[in-house]
mmCIF file of C-alpha atoms in Angstrom:
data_model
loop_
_atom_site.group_PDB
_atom_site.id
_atom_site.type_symbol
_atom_site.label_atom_id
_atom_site.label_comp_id
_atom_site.label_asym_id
_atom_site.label_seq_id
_atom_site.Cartn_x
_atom_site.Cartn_y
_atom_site.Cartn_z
ATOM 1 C CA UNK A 1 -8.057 12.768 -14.484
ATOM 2 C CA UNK A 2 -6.421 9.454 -13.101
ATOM 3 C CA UNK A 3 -4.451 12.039 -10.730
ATOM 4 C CA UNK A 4 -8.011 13.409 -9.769
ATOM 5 C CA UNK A 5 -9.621 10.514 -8.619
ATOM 6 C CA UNK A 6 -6.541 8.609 -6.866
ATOM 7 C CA UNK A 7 -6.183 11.840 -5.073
ATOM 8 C CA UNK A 8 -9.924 11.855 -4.002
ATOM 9 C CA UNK A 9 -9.938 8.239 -2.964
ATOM 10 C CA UNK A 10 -7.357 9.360 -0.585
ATOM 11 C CA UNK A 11 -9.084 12.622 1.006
ATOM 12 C CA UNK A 12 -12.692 10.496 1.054
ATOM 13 C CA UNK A 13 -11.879 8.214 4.104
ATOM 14 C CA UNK A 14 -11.039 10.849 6.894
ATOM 15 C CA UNK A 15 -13.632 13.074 5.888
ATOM 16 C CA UNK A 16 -16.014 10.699 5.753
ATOM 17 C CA UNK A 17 -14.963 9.861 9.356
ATOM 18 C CA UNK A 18 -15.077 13.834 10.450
ATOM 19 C CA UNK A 19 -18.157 13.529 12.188
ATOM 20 C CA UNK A 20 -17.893 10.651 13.604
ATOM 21 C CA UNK A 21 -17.091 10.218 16.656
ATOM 22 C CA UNK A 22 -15.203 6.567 17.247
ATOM 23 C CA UNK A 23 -16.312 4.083 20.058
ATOM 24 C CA UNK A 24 -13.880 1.632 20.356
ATOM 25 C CA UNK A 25 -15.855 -0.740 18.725
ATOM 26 C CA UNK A 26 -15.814 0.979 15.380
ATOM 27 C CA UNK A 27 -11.992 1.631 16.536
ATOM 28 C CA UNK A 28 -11.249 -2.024 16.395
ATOM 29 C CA UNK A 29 -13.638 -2.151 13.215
ATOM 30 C CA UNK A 30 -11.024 -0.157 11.540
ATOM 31 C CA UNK A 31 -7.955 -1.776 12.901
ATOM 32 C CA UNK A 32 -9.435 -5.348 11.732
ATOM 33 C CA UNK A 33 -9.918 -3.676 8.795
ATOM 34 C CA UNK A 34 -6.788 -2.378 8.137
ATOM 35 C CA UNK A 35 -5.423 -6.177 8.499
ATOM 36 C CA UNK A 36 -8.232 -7.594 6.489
ATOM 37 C CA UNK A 37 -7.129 -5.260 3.612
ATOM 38 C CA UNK A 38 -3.719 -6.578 2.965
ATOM 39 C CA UNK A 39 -4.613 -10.069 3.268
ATOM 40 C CA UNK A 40 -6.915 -9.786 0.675
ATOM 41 C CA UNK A 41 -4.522 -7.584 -1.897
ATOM 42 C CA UNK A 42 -1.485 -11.051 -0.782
ATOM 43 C CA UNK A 43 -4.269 -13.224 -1.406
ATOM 44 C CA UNK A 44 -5.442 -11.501 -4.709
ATOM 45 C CA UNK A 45 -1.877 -11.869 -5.836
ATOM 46 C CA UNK A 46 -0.964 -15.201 -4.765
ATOM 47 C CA UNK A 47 -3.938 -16.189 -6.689
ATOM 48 C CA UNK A 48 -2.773 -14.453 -9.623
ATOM 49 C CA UNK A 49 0.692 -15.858 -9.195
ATOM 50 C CA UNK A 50 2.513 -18.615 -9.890
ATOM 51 C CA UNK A 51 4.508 -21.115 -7.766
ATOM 52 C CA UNK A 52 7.038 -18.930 -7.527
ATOM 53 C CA UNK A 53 5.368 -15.879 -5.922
ATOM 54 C CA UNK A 54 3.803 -17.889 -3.696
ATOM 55 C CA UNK A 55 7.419 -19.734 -2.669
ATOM 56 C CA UNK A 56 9.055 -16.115 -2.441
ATOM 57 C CA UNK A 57 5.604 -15.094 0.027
ATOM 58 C CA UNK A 58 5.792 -18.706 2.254
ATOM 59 C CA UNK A 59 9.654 -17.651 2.310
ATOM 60 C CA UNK A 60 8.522 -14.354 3.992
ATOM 61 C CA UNK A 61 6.298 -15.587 6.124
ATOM 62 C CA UNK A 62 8.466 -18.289 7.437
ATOM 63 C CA UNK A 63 11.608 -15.686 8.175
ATOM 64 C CA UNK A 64 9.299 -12.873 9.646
ATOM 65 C CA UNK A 65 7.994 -15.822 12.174
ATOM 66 C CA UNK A 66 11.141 -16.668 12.616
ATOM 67 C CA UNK A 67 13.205 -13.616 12.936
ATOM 68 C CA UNK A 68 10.644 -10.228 13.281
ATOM 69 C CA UNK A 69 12.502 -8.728 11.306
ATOM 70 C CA UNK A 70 10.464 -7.254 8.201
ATOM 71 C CA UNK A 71 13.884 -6.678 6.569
ATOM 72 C CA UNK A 72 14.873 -9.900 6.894
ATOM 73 C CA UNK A 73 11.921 -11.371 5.776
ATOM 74 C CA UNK A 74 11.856 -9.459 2.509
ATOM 75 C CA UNK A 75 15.283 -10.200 1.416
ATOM 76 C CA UNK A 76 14.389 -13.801 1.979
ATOM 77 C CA UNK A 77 11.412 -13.779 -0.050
ATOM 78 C CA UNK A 78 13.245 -11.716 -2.892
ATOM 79 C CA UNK A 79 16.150 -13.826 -2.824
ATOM 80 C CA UNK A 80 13.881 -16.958 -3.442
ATOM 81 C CA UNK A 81 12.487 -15.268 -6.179
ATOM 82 C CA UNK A 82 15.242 -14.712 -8.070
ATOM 83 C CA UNK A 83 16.773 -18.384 -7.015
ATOM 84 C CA UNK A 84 13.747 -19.637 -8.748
ATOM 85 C CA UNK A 85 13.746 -17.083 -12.369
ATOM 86 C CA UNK A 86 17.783 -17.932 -12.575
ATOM 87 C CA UNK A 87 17.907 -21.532 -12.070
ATOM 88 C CA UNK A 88 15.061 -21.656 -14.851
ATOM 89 C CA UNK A 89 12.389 -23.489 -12.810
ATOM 90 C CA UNK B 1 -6.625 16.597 19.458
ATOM 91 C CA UNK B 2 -4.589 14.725 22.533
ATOM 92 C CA UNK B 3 -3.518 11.633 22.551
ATOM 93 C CA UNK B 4 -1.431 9.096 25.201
ATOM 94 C CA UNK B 5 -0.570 13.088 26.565
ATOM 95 C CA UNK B 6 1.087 14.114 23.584
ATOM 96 C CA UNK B 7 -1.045 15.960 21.296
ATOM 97 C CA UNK B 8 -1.188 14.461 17.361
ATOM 98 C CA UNK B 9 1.125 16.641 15.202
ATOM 99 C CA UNK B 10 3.433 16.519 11.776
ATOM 100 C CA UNK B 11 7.031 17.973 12.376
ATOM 101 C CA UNK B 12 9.535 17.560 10.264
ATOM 102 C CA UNK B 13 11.706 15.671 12.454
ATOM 103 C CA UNK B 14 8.806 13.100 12.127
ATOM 104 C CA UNK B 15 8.795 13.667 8.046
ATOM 105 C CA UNK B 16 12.639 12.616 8.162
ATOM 106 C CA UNK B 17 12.184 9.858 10.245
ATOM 107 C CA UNK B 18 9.495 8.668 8.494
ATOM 108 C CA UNK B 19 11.479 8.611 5.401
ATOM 109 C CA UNK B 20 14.665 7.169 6.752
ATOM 110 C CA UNK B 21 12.556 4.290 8.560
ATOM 111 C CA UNK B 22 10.875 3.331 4.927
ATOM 112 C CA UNK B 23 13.820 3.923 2.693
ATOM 113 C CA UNK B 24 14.733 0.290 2.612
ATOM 114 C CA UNK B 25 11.744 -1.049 1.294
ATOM 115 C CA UNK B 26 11.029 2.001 -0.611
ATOM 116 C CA UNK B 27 14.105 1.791 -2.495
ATOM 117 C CA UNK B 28 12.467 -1.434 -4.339
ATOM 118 C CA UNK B 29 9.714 0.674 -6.150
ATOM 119 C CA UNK B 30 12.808 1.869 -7.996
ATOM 120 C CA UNK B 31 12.941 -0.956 -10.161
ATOM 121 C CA UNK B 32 8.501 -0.787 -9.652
ATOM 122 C CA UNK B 33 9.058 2.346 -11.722
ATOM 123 C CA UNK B 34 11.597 1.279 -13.882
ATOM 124 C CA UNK B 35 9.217 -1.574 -15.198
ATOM 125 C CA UNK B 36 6.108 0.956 -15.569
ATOM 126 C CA UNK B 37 8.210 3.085 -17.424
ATOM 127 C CA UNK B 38 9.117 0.703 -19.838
ATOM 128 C CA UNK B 39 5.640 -0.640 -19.968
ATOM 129 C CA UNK B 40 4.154 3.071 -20.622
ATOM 130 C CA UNK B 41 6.775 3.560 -23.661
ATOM 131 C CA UNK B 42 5.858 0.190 -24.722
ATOM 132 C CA UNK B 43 1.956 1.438 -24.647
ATOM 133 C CA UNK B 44 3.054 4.489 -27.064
ATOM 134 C CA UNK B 45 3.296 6.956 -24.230
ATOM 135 C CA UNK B 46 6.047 9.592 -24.244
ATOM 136 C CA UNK B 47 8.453 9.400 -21.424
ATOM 137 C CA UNK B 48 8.068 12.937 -20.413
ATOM 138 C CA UNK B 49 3.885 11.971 -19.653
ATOM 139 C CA UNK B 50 4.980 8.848 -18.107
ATOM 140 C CA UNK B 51 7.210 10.755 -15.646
ATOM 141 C CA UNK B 52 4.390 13.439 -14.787
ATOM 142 C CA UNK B 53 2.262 10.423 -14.017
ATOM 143 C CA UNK B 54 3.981 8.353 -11.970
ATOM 144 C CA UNK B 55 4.572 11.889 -10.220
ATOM 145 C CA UNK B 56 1.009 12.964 -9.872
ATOM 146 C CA UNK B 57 -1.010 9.612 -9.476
ATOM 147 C CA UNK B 58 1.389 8.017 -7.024
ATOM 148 C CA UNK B 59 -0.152 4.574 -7.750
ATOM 149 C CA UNK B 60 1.168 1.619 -9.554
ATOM 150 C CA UNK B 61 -2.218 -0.401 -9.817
ATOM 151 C CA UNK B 62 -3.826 2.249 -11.135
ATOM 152 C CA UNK B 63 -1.009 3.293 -13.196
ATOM 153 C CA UNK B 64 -0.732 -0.003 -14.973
ATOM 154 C CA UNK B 65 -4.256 -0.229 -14.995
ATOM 155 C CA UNK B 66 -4.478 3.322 -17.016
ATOM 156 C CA UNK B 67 -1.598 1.537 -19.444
ATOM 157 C CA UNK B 68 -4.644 -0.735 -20.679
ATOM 158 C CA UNK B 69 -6.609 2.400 -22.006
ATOM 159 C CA UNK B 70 -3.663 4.101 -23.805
ATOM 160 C CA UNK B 71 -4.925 5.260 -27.391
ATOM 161 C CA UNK B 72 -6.168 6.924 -30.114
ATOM 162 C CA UNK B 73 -9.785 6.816 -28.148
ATOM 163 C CA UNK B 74 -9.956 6.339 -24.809
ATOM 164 C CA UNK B 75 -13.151 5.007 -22.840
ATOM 165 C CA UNK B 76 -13.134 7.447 -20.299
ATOM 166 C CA UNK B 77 -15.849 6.015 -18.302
ATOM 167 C CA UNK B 78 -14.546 2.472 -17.818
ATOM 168 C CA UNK B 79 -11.311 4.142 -17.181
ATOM 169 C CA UNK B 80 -12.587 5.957 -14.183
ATOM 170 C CA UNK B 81 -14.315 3.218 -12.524
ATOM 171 C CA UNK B 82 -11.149 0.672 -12.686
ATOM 172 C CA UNK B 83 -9.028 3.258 -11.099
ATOM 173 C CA UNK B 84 -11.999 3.932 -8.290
ATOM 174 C CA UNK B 85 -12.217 0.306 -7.619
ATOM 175 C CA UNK B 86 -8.256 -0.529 -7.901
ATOM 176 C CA UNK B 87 -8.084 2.808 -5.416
ATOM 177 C CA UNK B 88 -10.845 2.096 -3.278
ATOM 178 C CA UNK B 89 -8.745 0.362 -0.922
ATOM 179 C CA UNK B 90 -7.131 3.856 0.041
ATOM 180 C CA UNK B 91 -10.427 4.737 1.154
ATOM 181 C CA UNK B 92 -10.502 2.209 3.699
ATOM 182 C CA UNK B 93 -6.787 3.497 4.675
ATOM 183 C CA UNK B 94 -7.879 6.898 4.954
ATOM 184 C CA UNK B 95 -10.937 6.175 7.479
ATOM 185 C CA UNK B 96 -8.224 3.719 9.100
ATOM 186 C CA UNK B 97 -6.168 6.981 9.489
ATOM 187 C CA UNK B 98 -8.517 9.234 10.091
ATOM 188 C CA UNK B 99 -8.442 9.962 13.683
ATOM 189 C CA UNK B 100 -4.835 10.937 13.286
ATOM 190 C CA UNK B 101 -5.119 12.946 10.273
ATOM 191 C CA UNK B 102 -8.581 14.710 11.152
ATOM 192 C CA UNK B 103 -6.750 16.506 14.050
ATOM 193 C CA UNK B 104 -3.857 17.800 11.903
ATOM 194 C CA UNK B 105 -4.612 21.495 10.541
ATOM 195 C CA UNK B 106 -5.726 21.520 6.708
ATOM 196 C CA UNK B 107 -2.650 22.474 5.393
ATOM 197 C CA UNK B 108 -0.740 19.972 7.091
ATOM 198 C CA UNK B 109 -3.717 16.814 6.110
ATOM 199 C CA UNK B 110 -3.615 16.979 2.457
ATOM 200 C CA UNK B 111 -0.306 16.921 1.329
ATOM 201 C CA UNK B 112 -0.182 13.814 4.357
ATOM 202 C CA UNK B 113 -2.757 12.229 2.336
ATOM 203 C CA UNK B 114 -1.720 12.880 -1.051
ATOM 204 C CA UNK B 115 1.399 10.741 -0.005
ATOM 205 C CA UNK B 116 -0.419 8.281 1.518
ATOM 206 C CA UNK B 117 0.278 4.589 0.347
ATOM 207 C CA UNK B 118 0.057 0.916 1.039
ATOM 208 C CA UNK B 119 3.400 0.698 2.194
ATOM 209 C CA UNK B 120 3.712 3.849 4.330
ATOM 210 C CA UNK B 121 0.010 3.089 5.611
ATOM 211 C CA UNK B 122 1.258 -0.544 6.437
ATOM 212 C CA UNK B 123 4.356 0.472 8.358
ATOM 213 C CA UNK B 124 2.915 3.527 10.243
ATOM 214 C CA UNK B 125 -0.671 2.461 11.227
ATOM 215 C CA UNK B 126 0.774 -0.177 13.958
ATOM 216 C CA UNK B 127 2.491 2.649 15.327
ATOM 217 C CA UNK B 128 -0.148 4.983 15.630
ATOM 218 C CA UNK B 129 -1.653 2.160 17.555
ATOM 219 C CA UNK B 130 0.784 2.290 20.150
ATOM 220 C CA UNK B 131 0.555 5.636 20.892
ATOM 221 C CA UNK B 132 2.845 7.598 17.921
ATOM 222 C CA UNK B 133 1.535 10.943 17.382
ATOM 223 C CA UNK B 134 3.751 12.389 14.967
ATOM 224 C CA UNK B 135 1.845 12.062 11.358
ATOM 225 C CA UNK B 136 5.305 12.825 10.061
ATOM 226 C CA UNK B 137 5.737 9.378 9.947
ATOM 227 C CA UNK B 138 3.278 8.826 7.391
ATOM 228 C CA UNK B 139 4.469 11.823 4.815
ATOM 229 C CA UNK B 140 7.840 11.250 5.496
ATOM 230 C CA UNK B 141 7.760 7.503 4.107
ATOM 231 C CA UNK B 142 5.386 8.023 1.328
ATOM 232 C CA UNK B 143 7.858 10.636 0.137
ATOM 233 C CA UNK B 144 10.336 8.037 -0.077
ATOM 234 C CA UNK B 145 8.274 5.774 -1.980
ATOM 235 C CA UNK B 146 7.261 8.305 -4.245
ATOM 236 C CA UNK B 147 10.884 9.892 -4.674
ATOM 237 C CA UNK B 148 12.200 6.006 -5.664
ATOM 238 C CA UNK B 149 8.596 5.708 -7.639
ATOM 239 C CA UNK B 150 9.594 9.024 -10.276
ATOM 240 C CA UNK B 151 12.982 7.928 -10.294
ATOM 241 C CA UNK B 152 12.425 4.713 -11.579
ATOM 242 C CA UNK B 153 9.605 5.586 -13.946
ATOM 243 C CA UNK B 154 12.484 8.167 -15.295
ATOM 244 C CA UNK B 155 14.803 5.232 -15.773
ATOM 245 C CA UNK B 156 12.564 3.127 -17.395
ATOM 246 C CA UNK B 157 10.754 5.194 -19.569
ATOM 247 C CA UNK B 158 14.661 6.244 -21.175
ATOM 248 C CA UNK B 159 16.628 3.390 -20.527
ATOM 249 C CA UNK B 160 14.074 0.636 -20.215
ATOM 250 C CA UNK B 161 15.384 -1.505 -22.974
ATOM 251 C CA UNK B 162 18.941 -1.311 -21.164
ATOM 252 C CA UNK B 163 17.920 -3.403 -18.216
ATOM 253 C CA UNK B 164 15.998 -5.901 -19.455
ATOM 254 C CA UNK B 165 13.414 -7.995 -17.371
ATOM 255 C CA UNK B 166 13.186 -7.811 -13.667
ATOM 256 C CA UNK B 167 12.001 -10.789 -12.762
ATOM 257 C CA UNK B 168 15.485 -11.826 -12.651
ATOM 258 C CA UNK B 169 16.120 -10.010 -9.551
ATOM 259 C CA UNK B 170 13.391 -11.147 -7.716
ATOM 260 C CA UNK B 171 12.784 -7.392 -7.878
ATOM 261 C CA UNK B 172 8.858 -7.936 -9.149
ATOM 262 C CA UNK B 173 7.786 -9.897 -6.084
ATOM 263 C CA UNK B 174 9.201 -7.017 -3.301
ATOM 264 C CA UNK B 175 5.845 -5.597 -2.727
ATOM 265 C CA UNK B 176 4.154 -9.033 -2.526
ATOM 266 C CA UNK B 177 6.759 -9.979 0.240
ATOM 267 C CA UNK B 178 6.500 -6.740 2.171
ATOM 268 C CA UNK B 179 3.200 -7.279 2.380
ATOM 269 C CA UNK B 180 2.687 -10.527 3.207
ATOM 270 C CA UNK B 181 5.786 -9.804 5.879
ATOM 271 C CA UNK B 182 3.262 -7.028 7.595
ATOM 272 C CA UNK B 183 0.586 -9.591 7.511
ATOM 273 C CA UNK B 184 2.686 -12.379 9.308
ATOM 274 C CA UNK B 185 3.453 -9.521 11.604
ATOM 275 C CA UNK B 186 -0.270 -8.571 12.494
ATOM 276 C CA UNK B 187 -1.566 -12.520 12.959
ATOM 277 C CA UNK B 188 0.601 -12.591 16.081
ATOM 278 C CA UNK B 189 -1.863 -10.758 17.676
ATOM 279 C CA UNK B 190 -4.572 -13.402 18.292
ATOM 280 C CA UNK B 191 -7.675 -12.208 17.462
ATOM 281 C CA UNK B 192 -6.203 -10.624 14.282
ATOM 282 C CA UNK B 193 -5.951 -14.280 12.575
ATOM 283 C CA UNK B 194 -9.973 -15.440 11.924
ATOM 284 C CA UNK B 195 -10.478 -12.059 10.032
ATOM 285 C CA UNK B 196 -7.252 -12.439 8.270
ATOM 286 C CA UNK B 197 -7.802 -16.162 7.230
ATOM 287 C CA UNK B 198 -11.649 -14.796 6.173
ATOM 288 C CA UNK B 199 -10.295 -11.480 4.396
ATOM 289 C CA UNK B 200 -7.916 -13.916 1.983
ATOM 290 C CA UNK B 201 -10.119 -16.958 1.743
ATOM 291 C CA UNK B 202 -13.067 -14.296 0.401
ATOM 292 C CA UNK B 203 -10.785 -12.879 -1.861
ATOM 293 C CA UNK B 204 -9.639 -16.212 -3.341
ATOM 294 C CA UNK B 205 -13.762 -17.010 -3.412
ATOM 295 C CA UNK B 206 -14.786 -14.145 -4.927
ATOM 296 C CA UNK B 207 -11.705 -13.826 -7.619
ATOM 297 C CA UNK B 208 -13.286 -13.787 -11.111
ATOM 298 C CA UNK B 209 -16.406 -12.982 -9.860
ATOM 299 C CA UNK B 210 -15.776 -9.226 -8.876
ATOM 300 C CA UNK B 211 -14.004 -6.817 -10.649
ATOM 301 C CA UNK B 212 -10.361 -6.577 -9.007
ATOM 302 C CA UNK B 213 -10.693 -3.440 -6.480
ATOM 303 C CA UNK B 214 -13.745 -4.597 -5.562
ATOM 304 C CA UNK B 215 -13.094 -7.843 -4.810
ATOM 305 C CA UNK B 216 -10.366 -6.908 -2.085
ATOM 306 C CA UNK B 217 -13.234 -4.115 -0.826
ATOM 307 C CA UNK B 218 -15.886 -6.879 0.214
ATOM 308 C CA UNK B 219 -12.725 -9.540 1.767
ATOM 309 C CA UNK B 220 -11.944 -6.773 3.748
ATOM 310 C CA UNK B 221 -15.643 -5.784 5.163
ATOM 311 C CA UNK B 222 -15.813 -9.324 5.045
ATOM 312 C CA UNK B 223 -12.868 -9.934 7.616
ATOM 313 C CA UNK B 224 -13.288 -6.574 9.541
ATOM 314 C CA UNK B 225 -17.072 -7.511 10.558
ATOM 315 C CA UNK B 226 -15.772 -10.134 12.234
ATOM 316 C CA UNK B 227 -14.901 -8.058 15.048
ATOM 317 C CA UNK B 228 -18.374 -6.872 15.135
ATOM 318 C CA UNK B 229 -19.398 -10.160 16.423
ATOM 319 C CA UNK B 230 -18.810 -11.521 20.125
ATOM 320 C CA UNK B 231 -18.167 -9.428 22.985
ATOM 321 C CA UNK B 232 -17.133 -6.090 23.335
#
């Protein structure tokens, strides 16, 4: 059942935009949107963290500002992480 | 449909570059799996179930989520609306989506969509932007993900109590930095960082308050009406 409905979250959106026909101001709607979702699911989790998620996230932040590189920025954050579980803070 | 020229397709040359491209951050929902495998044998659920789940649902949240309900009597109904509200987001990535999908033949859109994820929705959407047209993109990555996804659940749910925690990898916070890497990524684009700073301050605001899914649902109306107001 869990299967089901996971599945059918996933089919709703486009078919709910079928007949719609998008200006570009629902066009940037969505792209805002898309944005707007992940910032709330980091900021959900940051909130739900500790110090140490949000060290390994600043960490990300910091090298994907720095760098541009997503790869980069994710080994950094990681790599703070597990800094922070071994040296037992 | 026709876009940029090039008319919106999903060829397998797209699938496998798709897959390639996401392979290095898909590789860390190996140890993803690995943990909800452990956690679903922990729960009392057999390894083989845990395997078809991970397999079929495609969705940690509401994987973890389900973990929760595991038992002799399950409430069914409360069941069904956490996963709805922890999956409601993938509504919003669909519509996001949508123009691209919606002019792919049936049997090319669903199996795009039943692989559709935050990561390979993060990673592909930007491109679409820019003019991609090869959904390929999509379904290739979210097959990596989900390949990486069973795997791990299979390693965990047989061999959890080999490993031991996680957390002492820094292999538990990959998604969070991925994330918050694509974020960084999209507030370069000026008029991208109000509704961002709105989408996470609601969320903080409204923590406790909603039930999870939800919660990220109204930051991110919240953030995308921004661009509703002001000029056009």
């Amino acid at each position: 059942m869990v299967a089901v409905l996971v599945y059918a979250t996933r089919a709703i959106g486009p078919v709910l935009m079928a007949g719609v026909d998008p200006t570009p101001r629902l066009r940037r709607f969505l792209d805002t949107l898309a944005a707007s979702v992940i910032a709330a699911i980091v900021a959900t989790a940051l909130i739900e963290a500790g110090l140490r998620e949000i060290a390994a996230a600043a960490a990300t932040v910091l090298v994907m500002v720095l760098s541009r590189s997503a790869v980069w920025a994710m080994m950094a954050g990681t790599a703070i992480a597990a800094l922070w579980t071994n040296i037992g803070m | 449909m026709v876009k940029g020229g090039q008319q919106i397709r999903l060829t397998r040359k797209g699938v496998w570059a798709g897959f390639v491209d996401l392979m290095p951050v898909a590789v860390f929902s190996t140890p993803f799996g690995i943990a909800f495998g452990a956690a679903a044998i922990e729960a009392g659920i057999s390894p083989e179930k845990a395997i078809a789940m991970s397999a079929l649902v495609f969705s940690g949240a509401a994987q973890f989520a389900t973990l929760d309900f595991a038992g002799p009597d399950v409430a069914w109904a409360s069941l069904a609306l956490i996963v709805l509200a922890i999956s409601a987001r993938l509504v919003v990535m669909g519509a996001v989506v949508s123009r691209e999908l919606n002019a792919l033949p049936a049997r090319h859109r669903f199996p795009a969509l039943a692989w559709l994820s935050d990561p390979n929705f993060a990673r592909t959407h930007p491109k679409f932007r820019n003019g991609e047209t090869d959904v390929g993109l999509l379904l290739g990555g979210g097959l990596a993900l989900w390949l990486n996804w069973v795997a791990g659940t299979a390693i965990g749910a047989l061999a959890g109590d080999v490993i031991g925690n996680v957390s002492r990898y820094g292999f538990d916070v990959v998604m969070l930095c991925f994330f918050a890497a694509v974020l960084a990524g999209e507030v370069r684009r000026p008029r991208m960082a109000l509704p961002v700073a709105v989408a996470g301050l609601c969320a903080v605001a409204t923590q406790g308050l909603l039930p999870a899914g939800w919660s990220v649902i109204v930051s991110a109306l919240a953030g995308a009406g921004l661009s509703l107001v002001g000029r056009d």
